[in-house]
CSV table of C-alpha atoms in Angstrom, one decimal:
chain,number,residue,atom,x,y,z
V,83,UNK,CA,0.0,0.0,0.0
V,84,UNK,CA,1.2,3.5,-0.8
V,85,UNK,CA,2.0,5.6,2.2
V,86,UNK,CA,1.7,9.4,2.5
V,87,UNK,CA,3.2,11.0,-0.6
V,88,UNK,CA,4.8,14.4,-0.4
V,89,UNK,CA,6.2,16.5,-3.2
V,90,UNK,CA,8.7,17.9,-3.9
V,91,UNK,CA,11.2,16.2,-1.6
V,92,UNK,CA,13.5,19.2,-1.8
V,93,UNK,CA,12.8,22.8,-2.7
V,94,UNK,CA,15.3,25.6,-3.0
V,95,UNK,CA,14.1,29.0,-3.8
V,96,UNK,CA,14.8,32.7,-3.3
V,97,UNK,CA,13.1,34.7,-0.6
V,98,UNK,CA,9.9,36.4,-1.8
V,99,UNK,CA,8.9,33.6,-4.1
V,100,UNK,CA,5.8,31.6,-3.6
V,101,UNK,CA,6.3,28.0,-2.4
V,102,UNK,CA,3.7,25.2,-2.7
V,103,UNK,CA,4.1,21.9,-0.9
V,104,UNK,CA,1.9,19.0,-1.8
V,105,UNK,CA,0.6,16.0,0.0
V,106,UNK,CA,-1.4,12.9,-0.9
V,107,UNK,CA,-2.7,11.1,2.2
V,108,UNK,CA,-3.3,7.4,2.5
V,109,UNK,CA,-6.5,6.4,0.7
V,110,UNK,CA,-9.4,6.2,3.2
V,111,UNK,CA,-7.7,8.3,5.8
V,112,UNK,CA,-10.0,11.1,7.0
V,113,UNK,CA,-7.6,13.4,8.9
V,114,UNK,CA,-4.5,15.2,7.5
V,115,UNK,CA,-1.9,17.1,9.4
V,116,UNK,CA,0.9,19.5,8.3
V,117,UNK,CA,4.0,19.8,10.5
V,118,UNK,CA,7.2,21.8,10.4
V,119,UNK,CA,10.4,20.5,11.8
V,120,UNK,CA,13.5,22.6,12.7
V,121,UNK,CA,16.4,22.2,15.0
V,122,UNK,CA,15.4,25.1,17.1
V,123,UNK,CA,11.7,24.4,17.5
V,124,UNK,CA,11.4,20.7,16.9
V,125,UNK,CA,8.2,19.4,15.4
V,126,UNK,CA,5.3,21.9,15.3
V,127,UNK,CA,1.8,21.1,14.2
V,128,UNK,CA,0.7,23.8,11.8
V,129,UNK,CA,-2.8,22.8,10.8
V,130,UNK,CA,-5.0,19.7,10.6
V,131,UNK,CA,-8.0,18.8,8.5
V,132,UNK,CA,-10.9,16.4,9.2
V,133,UNK,CA,-12.9,15.3,6.2
V,134,UNK,CA,-11.2,18.1,4.1
V,135,UNK,CA,-12.3,20.8,6.6
V,136,UNK,CA,-9.6,22.8,8.5
V,137,UNK,CA,-10.2,22.2,12.2
V,138,UNK,CA,-7.3,23.8,14.0
V,139,UNK,CA,-4.9,26.2,12.3
V,140,UNK,CA,-3.6,27.8,15.5
V,141,UNK,CA,-0.1,26.6,14.6
V,142,UNK,CA,0.1,28.4,11.3
V,143,UNK,CA,2.9,30.9,12.0
V,144,UNK,CA,1.5,33.9,10.1
V,145,UNK,CA,-0.7,35.0,7.2
V,146,UNK,CA,2.0,34.1,4.7
V,147,UNK,CA,1.1,30.5,5.3
V,148,UNK,CA,-2.1,28.9,3.9
V,149,UNK,CA,-3.3,25.4,3.5
V,150,UNK,CA,-6.1,23.8,1.5
V,151,UNK,CA,-7.6,20.4,1.1
V,152,UNK,CA,-9.8,20.5,-2.0
V,153,UNK,CA,-10.6,16.8,-1.8
V,154,UNK,CA,-9.9,13.7,0.3
V,155,UNK,CA,-6.8,12.8,-1.7
V,156,UNK,CA,-4.9,16.1,-1.9
V,157,UNK,CA,-3.7,18.9,0.2
V,158,UNK,CA,-1.4,21.9,-0.3
V,159,UNK,CA,0.6,24.1,2.0
V,160,UNK,CA,1.5,27.5,0.5
V,161,UNK,CA,3.9,30.1,1.7
V,162,UNK,CA,3.7,33.5,0.0
V,163,UNK,CA,6.0,35.4,0.2
V,164,UNK,CA,8.7,33.0,1.5
V,165,UNK,CA,11.4,34.1,3.9
V,166,UNK,CA,14.7,32.5,5.0
V,167,UNK,CA,13.3,31.7,8.4
V,168,UNK,CA,10.7,29.4,6.7
V,169,UNK,CA,13.5,27.0,5.9
V,170,UNK,CA,12.6,23.7,7.5
V,171,UNK,CA,11.4,20.2,6.8
V,172,UNK,CA,7.7,20.1,6.3
V,173,UNK,CA,5.8,16.9,7.0
V,174,UNK,CA,2.4,15.7,6.1
V,175,UNK,CA,0.6,12.9,8.1
V,176,UNK,CA,-2.7,11.2,7.9
V,177,UNK,CA,-4.9,9.1,10.2
V,178,UNK,CA,-7.9,6.9,9.5
V,179,UNK,CA,-10.3,8.6,11.8
V,180,UNK,CA,-11.9,12.0,11.6
V,181,UNK,CA,-10.1,13.6,14.6
V,182,UNK,CA,-7.0,13.6,16.6
V,183,UNK,CA,-7.6,10.4,18.6
V,184,UNK,CA,-6.0,7.2,19.6
V,185,UNK,CA,-5.0,6.5,16.0
V,186,UNK,CA,-1.3,6.6,15.1
V,187,UNK,CA,-0.3,9.1,12.5
V,188,UNK,CA,1.3,8.0,9.2
V,189,UNK,CA,4.0,10.4,8.0
V,190,UNK,CA,5.3,11.2,4.6
V,191,UNK,CA,9.1,11.6,4.1
V,192,UNK,CA,8.8,15.4,4.1
V,193,UNK,CA,9.8,18.3,1.9
V,194,UNK,CA,13.1,19.9,2.8
V,195,UNK,CA,12.6,23.6,2.1
V,196,UNK,CA,15.5,26.1,1.8
V,197,UNK,CA,14.8,29.7,1.3
V,198,UNK,CA,17.9,31.7,0.2
D,239,UNK,CA,3.9,24.9,26.6
D,240,UNK,CA,2.8,21.3,26.7
D,241,UNK,CA,5.7,20.2,24.6
D,242,UNK,CA,7.3,17.1,26.0
D,243,UNK,CA,10.9,17.2,27.2
D,244,UNK,CA,12.9,14.2,26.4
D,245,UNK,CA,15.9,12.9,28.3
D,246,UNK,CA,18.6,12.4,27.4
D,247,UNK,CA,18.9,14.5,24.2
D,248,UNK,CA,21.5,12.0,22.9
D,249,UNK,CA,22.4,8.5,23.8
D,250,UNK,CA,25.1,6.2,22.5
D,251,UNK,CA,25.3,2.5,23.4
D,252,UNK,CA,26.8,-0.7,22.2
D,253,UNK,CA,24.8,-3.2,20.2
D,254,UNK,CA,23.1,-5.7,22.5
D,255,UNK,CA,22.7,-3.2,25.3
D,256,UNK,CA,19.3,-1.7,26.4
D,257,UNK,CA,18.4,1.9,25.7
D,258,UNK,CA,16.1,3.9,27.9
D,259,UNK,CA,14.7,7.3,27.1
D,260,UNK,CA,12.3,9.4,29.1
D,261,UNK,CA,9.6,11.9,28.3
D,262,UNK,CA,8.0,14.4,30.6
D,263,UNK,CA,5.0,16.5,29.9
D,264,UNK,CA,3.0,19.2,31.6
D,265,UNK,CA,-0.8,18.8,31.4
D,266,UNK,CA,-3.3,15.9,31.6
D,267,UNK,CA,-3.3,13.6,28.6
D,268,UNK,CA,-5.6,11.1,26.8
D,269,UNK,CA,-2.7,9.1,25.4
D,270,UNK,CA,1.0,9.2,24.8
D,271,UNK,CA,2.7,7.9,21.6
D,272,UNK,CA,6.3,7.1,20.7
D,273,UNK,CA,7.6,7.6,17.2
D,274,UNK,CA,11.0,6.8,15.5
D,275,UNK,CA,12.6,9.0,12.9
D,276,UNK,CA,15.4,7.7,10.7
D,277,UNK,CA,17.7,10.4,9.2
D,278,UNK,CA,16.0,12.1,6.2
D,279,UNK,CA,12.7,10.2,6.7
D,280,UNK,CA,9.3,10.8,8.2
D,281,UNK,CA,8.2,9.6,11.6
D,282,UNK,CA,7.1,6.1,12.2
D,283,UNK,CA,4.7,5.2,14.9
D,284,UNK,CA,6.0,2.7,17.4
D,285,UNK,CA,3.5,2.3,20.3
D,286,UNK,CA,0.6,4.1,21.9
D,287,UNK,CA,-0.3,4.0,25.6
D,288,UNK,CA,-3.5,5.3,27.0
D,289,UNK,CA,-3.8,7.4,30.1
D,290,UNK,CA,-5.4,4.5,32.1
D,291,UNK,CA,-2.6,2.1,31.1
D,292,UNK,CA,0.7,1.8,33.0
D,293,UNK,CA,2.8,-0.4,30.8
D,294,UNK,CA,2.8,-1.7,27.3
D,295,UNK,CA,5.0,-4.0,25.2
D,296,UNK,CA,5.6,-4.5,21.6
D,297,UNK,CA,8.4,-6.8,20.5
D,298,UNK,CA,11.6,-5.4,22.0
D,299,UNK,CA,9.9,-2.2,23.1
D,300,UNK,CA,8.5,-1.5,26.5
D,301,UNK,CA,6.7,1.7,27.4
D,302,UNK,CA,5.7,2.8,30.8
D,303,UNK,CA,3.5,5.7,31.8
D,304,UNK,CA,3.2,7.4,35.2
D,305,UNK,CA,0.5,10.0,35.0
D,306,UNK,CA,1.1,11.1,38.6
D,307,UNK,CA,4.6,12.1,37.6
D,308,UNK,CA,3.6,13.1,34.1
D,309,UNK,CA,6.3,11.0,32.6
D,310,UNK,CA,6.8,8.1,30.3
D,311,UNK,CA,9.8,5.9,29.4
D,312,UNK,CA,10.7,3.9,26.3
D,313,UNK,CA,13.0,0.9,26.7
D,314,UNK,CA,14.5,-0.8,23.7
D,315,UNK,CA,16.0,-4.1,24.7
D,316,UNK,CA,18.9,-5.9,23.0
D,317,UNK,CA,19.5,-2.9,20.7
D,318,UNK,CA,20.7,-3.3,17.1
D,319,UNK,CA,22.5,-0.9,14.8
D,320,UNK,CA,19.2,-0.5,12.9
D,321,UNK,CA,17.7,1.1,16.0
D,322,UNK,CA,19.9,4.1,15.4
D,323,UNK,CA,17.4,6.9,15.0
D,324,UNK,CA,15.7,9.8,16.8
D,325,UNK,CA,12.8,8.9,19.1
D,326,UNK,CA,10.0,11.2,19.9
D,327,UNK,CA,7.1,11.1,22.4
D,328,UNK,CA,3.8,12.8,21.5
D,329,UNK,CA,1.0,13.6,23.8
D,330,UNK,CA,-2.7,14.0,23.1
D,331,UNK,CA,-3.9,16.3,25.8
D,332,UNK,CA,-7.4,16.2,27.4
D,333,UNK,CA,-8.0,19.4,25.6
D,334,UNK,CA,-7.4,17.6,22.3
D,335,UNK,CA,-4.1,19.3,21.6
D,336,UNK,CA,-1.3,17.2,20.1
D,337,UNK,CA,2.3,17.9,20.8
D,338,UNK,CA,5.6,16.2,20.0
D,339,UNK,CA,8.6,16.2,22.4
D,340,UNK,CA,12.1,17.4,21.6
D,341,UNK,CA,13.4,13.9,20.8
D,342,UNK,CA,16.3,11.7,21.8
D,343,UNK,CA,19.0,10.8,19.3
D,344,UNK,CA,20.0,7.2,19.8
D,345,UNK,CA,23.2,5.8,18.3
D,346,UNK,CA,23.8,2.1,18.5
D,347,UNK,CA,27.4,1.1,17.8
D,348,UNK,CA,27.9,-2.2,16.1
């Protein structure tokens, strides 16, 4: 079975550019999560969706960040305009149930983003 | 914040030895999970323990939970070089917030 698929695996771009990260959750999973991982701040939950609806976006750092889930099999995280401090590894994860619960999260391998 | 603090930050042991890492948290939880992260990869779920459980086993893994002390430990027995990774605890609070800890970097020397 395919796991969570993220693209691209690596992205290098100049500050000010728009960045779009993509995620395909495991088929049949109802919840999707976006995380950011840095050495300084560790793993931070940015936003999560239940049944394609954003439930908690309190972790989104600022208005430059936005996330969408137009259907059950696709989500995007967009940064516009990007800044060097956005450099991090961004992970997407999914779970079968429609809420944060006792279900383990299944992670993709992340997108390593570098903003120059 | 609720973020779990893990101890030690880094651990280096010989193959065959046991590895113990600890996680402390701040507020009441529904469950606590442990994940492993190999270099350059996503996190992989290892084990989940509910707040009303005290101990759980899965293969060479043993997890304990002490809600009175707000702490958990992960024991890996008979370690192997392939166990080299970072290990994270994650807590689901009673307020339905989900937080990862700071992680322990484990190196198992062949």
